[in-house]
PDB file of C-alpha atoms in Angstrom:
ATOM      1  CA  MET V   1     -14.099 -22.920  -0.980  1.00 57.00           C
ATOM      2  CA  LYS V   2     -11.146 -24.230  -2.928  1.00 54.00           C
ATOM      3  CA  TYR V   3     -10.107 -20.639  -3.880  1.00 49.00           C
ATOM      4  CA  THR V   4     -10.241 -19.612  -0.142  1.00 48.00           C
ATOM      5  CA  LEU V   5      -8.068 -22.416   0.918  1.00 40.00           C
ATOM      6  CA  PHE V   6      -5.704 -21.763  -2.002  1.00 38.00           C
ATOM      7  CA  ILE V   7      -5.465 -18.043  -0.878  1.00 44.00           C
ATOM      8  CA  ILE V   8      -4.725 -19.186   2.750  1.00 40.00           C
ATOM      9  CA  TYR V   9      -2.232 -21.534   1.685  1.00 36.00           C
ATOM     10  CA  LEU V  10      -0.474 -18.764  -0.403  1.00 34.00           C
ATOM     11  CA  ILE V  11      -0.495 -16.426   2.574  1.00 39.00           C
ATOM     12  CA  VAL V  12       0.944 -18.953   4.978  1.00 36.00           C
ATOM     13  CA  PHE V  13       3.530 -20.114   2.568  1.00 38.00           C
ATOM     14  CA  ASN V  14       4.712 -16.564   1.771  1.00 41.00           C
ATOM     15  CA  LEU V  15       4.743 -15.708   5.564  1.00 36.00           C
ATOM     16  CA  ASN V  16       6.972 -18.763   6.210  1.00 40.00           C
ATOM     17  CA  SER V  17       9.249 -18.027   3.362  1.00 39.00           C
ATOM     18  CA  PHE V  18       9.627 -14.360   4.509  1.00 39.00           C
ATOM     19  CA  SER V  19      10.404 -15.379   8.287  1.00 52.00           C
ATOM     20  CA  GLN V  20      13.007 -17.898   6.752  1.00 56.00           C
ATOM     21  CA  ASP V  21      14.576 -15.065   4.859  1.00 85.00           C
ATOM     22  CA  ILE V  22      14.765 -13.078   8.018  1.00 88.00           C
ATOM     23  CA  ILE V  23      16.452 -15.913   9.883  1.00 90.00           C
ATOM     24  CA  ILE V  24      18.998 -16.342   7.053  1.00 88.00           C
ATOM     25  CA  ARG V  25      19.756 -12.666   6.971  1.00 92.00           C
ATOM     26  CA  LYS V  26      20.272 -12.438  10.820  1.00 91.00           C
ATOM     27  CA  LYS V  27      22.555 -15.522  10.565  1.00 93.00           C
ATOM     28  CA  GLU V  28      24.658 -14.385   7.555  1.00 95.00           C
ATOM     29  CA  PHE V  29      24.774 -10.589   7.897  1.00 97.00           C
ATOM     30  CA  LEU V  30      27.730  -8.904   9.749  1.00 97.00           C
ATOM     31  CA  ILE V  31      26.081  -7.811  13.136  1.00 96.00           C
ATOM     32  CA  GLU V  32      28.123  -6.333  15.973  1.00 94.00           C
ATOM     33  CA  LYS V  33      26.269  -5.625  19.197  1.00 93.00           C
ATOM     34  CA  GLY V  34      23.003  -6.081  17.426  1.00 95.00           C
ATOM     35  CA  VAL V  35      23.549  -3.628  14.671  1.00 98.00           C
ATOM     36  CA  ALA V  36      24.828  -3.618  11.233  1.00 98.00           C
ATOM     37  CA  ILE V  37      27.938  -1.748   9.910  1.00 97.00           C
ATOM     38  CA  GLY V  38      29.298  -1.206  13.396  1.00 96.00           C
ATOM     39  CA  GLY V  39      26.536   1.269  13.957  1.00 98.00           C
ATOM     40  CA  TYR V  40      27.550   3.389  11.030  1.00 98.00           C
ATOM     41  CA  ASP V  41      24.688   5.090   9.029  1.00 98.00           C
ATOM     42  CA  PRO V  42      24.451   3.363   5.657  1.00 98.00           C
ATOM     43  CA  VAL V  43      22.876   6.523   3.909  1.00 98.00           C
ATOM     44  CA  ALA V  44      25.767   8.751   4.959  1.00 98.00           C
ATOM     45  CA  TYR V  45      28.188   6.802   2.752  1.00 98.00           C
ATOM     46  CA  PHE V  46      26.354   8.100  -0.426  1.00 98.00           C
ATOM     47  CA  SER V  47      27.212  11.672   0.598  1.00 96.00           C
ATOM     48  CA  LYS V  48      30.947  10.731   1.188  1.00 95.00           C
ATOM     49  CA  THR V  49      30.921  11.154   4.931  1.00 93.00           C
ATOM     50  CA  PRO V  50      30.555   7.963   6.701  1.00 97.00           C
ATOM     51  CA  GLN V  51      29.540   8.541  10.316  1.00 97.00           C
ATOM     52  CA  LYS V  52      28.053   6.583  13.224  1.00 98.00           C
ATOM     53  CA  GLY V  53      24.414   6.538  13.659  1.00 98.00           C
ATOM     54  CA  LYS V  54      22.482   7.428  16.892  1.00 98.00           C
ATOM     55  CA  LYS V  55      21.090   4.560  18.901  1.00 97.00           C
ATOM     56  CA  GLU V  56      17.821   6.324  19.079  1.00 98.00           C
ATOM     57  CA  LEU V  57      17.482   6.694  15.215  1.00 98.00           C
ATOM     58  CA  ASN V  58      17.406   3.029  14.236  1.00 98.00           C
ATOM     59  CA  TYR V  59      15.309   1.015  11.871  1.00 98.00           C
ATOM     60  CA  ILE V  60      15.061  -2.704  11.443  1.00 98.00           C
ATOM     61  CA  TYR V  61      14.865  -3.728   7.824  1.00 97.00           C
ATOM     62  CA  GLU V  62      14.034  -7.593   7.236  1.00 96.00           C
ATOM     63  CA  GLY V  63      15.593  -8.403  10.650  1.00 96.00           C
ATOM     64  CA  ILE V  64      18.747  -6.175  10.410  1.00 98.00           C
ATOM     65  CA  LYS V  65      19.067  -3.239  12.605  1.00 98.00           C
ATOM     66  CA  TYR V  66      20.569  -0.067  11.151  1.00 98.00           C
ATOM     67  CA  GLN V  67      21.370   3.251  12.824  1.00 98.00           C
ATOM     68  CA  PHE V  68      21.121   6.715  11.358  1.00 98.00           C
ATOM     69  CA  ALA V  69      22.850  10.096  11.976  1.00 98.00           C
ATOM     70  CA  ASN V  70      19.629  12.043  11.316  1.00 98.00           C
ATOM     71  CA  GLU V  71      16.062  11.634  10.468  1.00 98.00           C
ATOM     72  CA  THR V  72      16.549  12.550   6.876  1.00 98.00           C
ATOM     73  CA  ASN V  73      18.809   9.667   6.299  1.00 98.00           C
ATOM     74  CA  LYS V  74      16.554   7.258   8.270  1.00 98.00           C
ATOM     75  CA  ALA V  75      13.650   8.325   6.023  1.00 98.00           C
ATOM     76  CA  ALA V  76      15.783   7.793   2.858  1.00 98.00           C
ATOM     77  CA  PHE V  77      16.633   4.400   3.990  1.00 98.00           C
ATOM     78  CA  ILE V  78      13.004   3.443   4.872  1.00 98.00           C
ATOM     79  CA  LYS V  79      11.914   4.660   1.338  1.00 98.00           C
ATOM     80  CA  THR V  80      14.514   2.526  -0.484  1.00 98.00           C
ATOM     81  CA  PRO V  81      16.525   0.177   1.718  1.00 98.00           C
ATOM     82  CA  LEU V  82      17.881  -1.841  -1.051  1.00 97.00           C
ATOM     83  CA  LYS V  83      19.642   1.167  -2.314  1.00 97.00           C
ATOM     84  CA  PHE V  84      21.570   1.747   0.815  1.00 98.00           C
ATOM     85  CA  GLU V  85      21.943  -1.665   2.379  1.00 98.00           C
ATOM     86  CA  PRO V  86      25.574  -2.802   2.080  1.00 98.00           C
ATOM     87  CA  GLN V  87      26.472  -5.399  -0.338  1.00 98.00           C
ATOM     88  CA  TYR V  88      27.315  -8.962   0.888  1.00 98.00           C
ATOM     89  CA  GLY V  89      25.636  -8.580   4.187  1.00 98.00           C
ATOM     90  CA  GLY V  90      28.262  -5.896   5.151  1.00 98.00           C
ATOM     91  CA  TRP V  91      31.261  -8.292   4.859  1.00 98.00           C
ATOM     92  CA  CYS V  92      34.427  -7.322   3.123  1.00 98.00           C
ATOM     93  CA  ALA V  93      33.732  -7.289  -0.532  1.00 98.00           C
ATOM     94  CA  TYR V  94      37.324  -8.308  -1.482  1.00 98.00           C
ATOM     95  CA  ALA V  95      37.317 -11.325   0.811  1.00 98.00           C
ATOM     96  CA  MET V  96      33.966 -12.331  -0.489  1.00 98.00           C
ATOM     97  CA  GLY V  97      35.244 -12.136  -4.118  1.00 98.00           C
ATOM     98  CA  ASN V  98      38.647 -13.590  -3.506  1.00 98.00           C
ATOM     99  CA  LYS V  99      37.979 -16.694  -1.443  1.00 97.00           C
ATOM    100  CA  GLY V 100      34.160 -16.543  -0.579  1.00 97.00           C
ATOM    101  CA  GLU V 101      34.842 -15.713   3.062  1.00 97.00           C
ATOM    102  CA  LYS V 102      33.040 -13.512   5.457  1.00 98.00           C
ATOM    103  CA  VAL V 103      35.582 -11.078   6.802  1.00 97.00           C
ATOM    104  CA  GLU V 104      34.977  -8.129   9.088  1.00 96.00           C
ATOM    105  CA  ILE V 105      35.427  -4.615   7.805  1.00 97.00           C
ATOM    106  CA  ASP V 106      36.629  -1.257   8.577  1.00 96.00           C
ATOM    107  CA  PRO V 107      33.430   0.801   8.369  1.00 97.00           C
ATOM    108  CA  GLU V 108      35.456   3.752   7.010  1.00 96.00           C
ATOM    109  CA  THR V 109      36.910   1.856   4.047  1.00 97.00           C
ATOM    110  CA  TYR V 110      34.390   1.774   1.365  1.00 98.00           C
ATOM    111  CA  LYS V 111      33.353   2.223  -2.170  1.00 98.00           C
ATOM    112  CA  ILE V 112      30.171   3.165  -3.954  1.00 98.00           C
ATOM    113  CA  LEU V 113      30.057   1.243  -7.233  1.00 98.00           C
ATOM    114  CA  ASN V 114      26.992   1.368  -9.505  1.00 97.00           C
ATOM    115  CA  GLY V 115      24.967   2.971  -6.671  1.00 97.00           C
ATOM    116  CA  LYS V 116      25.790   0.180  -4.214  1.00 98.00           C
ATOM    117  CA  LEU V 117      27.783   0.130  -1.004  1.00 98.00           C
ATOM    118  CA  TYR V 118      30.848  -2.015  -0.652  1.00 98.00           C
ATOM    119  CA  LEU V 119      32.831  -2.355   2.598  1.00 98.00           C
ATOM    120  CA  PHE V 120      36.417  -3.446   3.000  1.00 98.00           C
ATOM    121  CA  PHE V 121      38.699  -4.864   5.631  1.00 97.00           C
ATOM    122  CA  HIS V 122      41.508  -2.366   6.404  1.00 94.00           C
ATOM    123  CA  PRO V 123      43.978  -3.054   9.162  1.00 87.00           C
ATOM    124  CA  PHE V 124      46.951  -0.755   9.270  1.00 83.00           C
ATOM    125  CA  TYR V 125      49.008  -3.113   7.041  1.00 85.00           C
ATOM    126  CA  ASN V 126      46.585  -4.143   4.384  1.00 89.00           C
ATOM    127  CA  ASN V 127      43.931  -2.189   2.560  1.00 95.00           C
ATOM    128  CA  THR V 128      41.718  -4.702   0.716  1.00 97.00           C
ATOM    129  CA  LEU V 129      40.032  -1.974  -1.257  1.00 98.00           C
ATOM    130  CA  THR V 130      43.281  -1.419  -3.083  1.00 97.00           C
ATOM    131  CA  ASP V 131      43.408  -5.043  -3.801  1.00 97.00           C
ATOM    132  CA  TRP V 132      39.743  -4.923  -5.005  1.00 98.00           C
ATOM    133  CA  ASN V 133      40.412  -2.128  -7.403  1.00 98.00           C
ATOM    134  CA  LYS V 134      43.147  -4.054  -9.075  1.00 98.00           C
ATOM    135  CA  ASP V 135      40.677  -6.637 -10.238  1.00 98.00           C
ATOM    136  CA  GLU V 136      37.356  -5.233  -9.600  1.00 98.00           C
ATOM    137  CA  LYS V 137      35.404  -6.618 -12.378  1.00 98.00           C
ATOM    138  CA  ASN V 138      36.274 -10.362 -11.740  1.00 98.00           C
ATOM    139  CA  LEU V 139      36.172 -10.014  -7.944  1.00 98.00           C
ATOM    140  CA  LYS V 140      32.815  -8.518  -8.070  1.00 98.00           C
ATOM    141  CA  ILE V 141      31.423 -11.286 -10.308  1.00 98.00           C
ATOM    142  CA  LYS V 142      32.969 -13.891  -7.921  1.00 98.00           C
ATOM    143  CA  ALA V 143      31.746 -12.078  -4.857  1.00 98.00           C
ATOM    144  CA  ASP V 144      28.145 -12.001  -6.237  1.00 98.00           C
ATOM    145  CA  ALA V 145      28.268 -15.623  -6.857  1.00 98.00           C
ATOM    146  CA  ASN V 146      29.780 -16.434  -3.477  1.00 98.00           C
ATOM    147  CA  TRP V 147      27.358 -14.381  -1.665  1.00 98.00           C
ATOM    148  CA  GLU V 148      24.424 -15.995  -3.374  1.00 97.00           C
ATOM    149  CA  LYS V 149      25.663 -19.443  -2.360  1.00 96.00           C
ATOM    150  CA  ILE V 150      26.024 -18.256   1.290  1.00 96.00           C
ATOM    151  CA  ILE V 151      22.457 -16.835   1.437  1.00 92.00           C
ATOM    152  CA  LYS V 152      20.804 -19.838  -0.319  1.00 88.00           C
ATOM    153  CA  ASN V 153      22.239 -22.345   2.083  1.00 74.00           C
TER     154      ASN V 153
END
């Protein structure tokens, strides 16, 4: 009997923890009109052709909706979502590293670094990817730490 109660407790605890993670993700990720990356296909970046996904080709991963340009990209994402999901909830990597701020991005300004997708703010007068490249190592360390603080709160 004690073993059964223990198992039930573990299941309830894990479900509660998982739902809290989804709530945090929905709150902290950059979502526009209900979809991540402004509707861009996260897998397409890895073939160096960022493109908008189709509304009918979407998938929700841990509370975050992504759109895909084709079924192949959708299947790849479903198989390994952590490989394709943008870093820092889709916020500007430079701003996350520089000041720990959540700043919107230009979905076509990006970098693949160590197999991960990083997105950047890029109005016509300031390309933060250029600034990131000047001090990438330090900015990445700071961005990782800052994002960890954000999602743990």
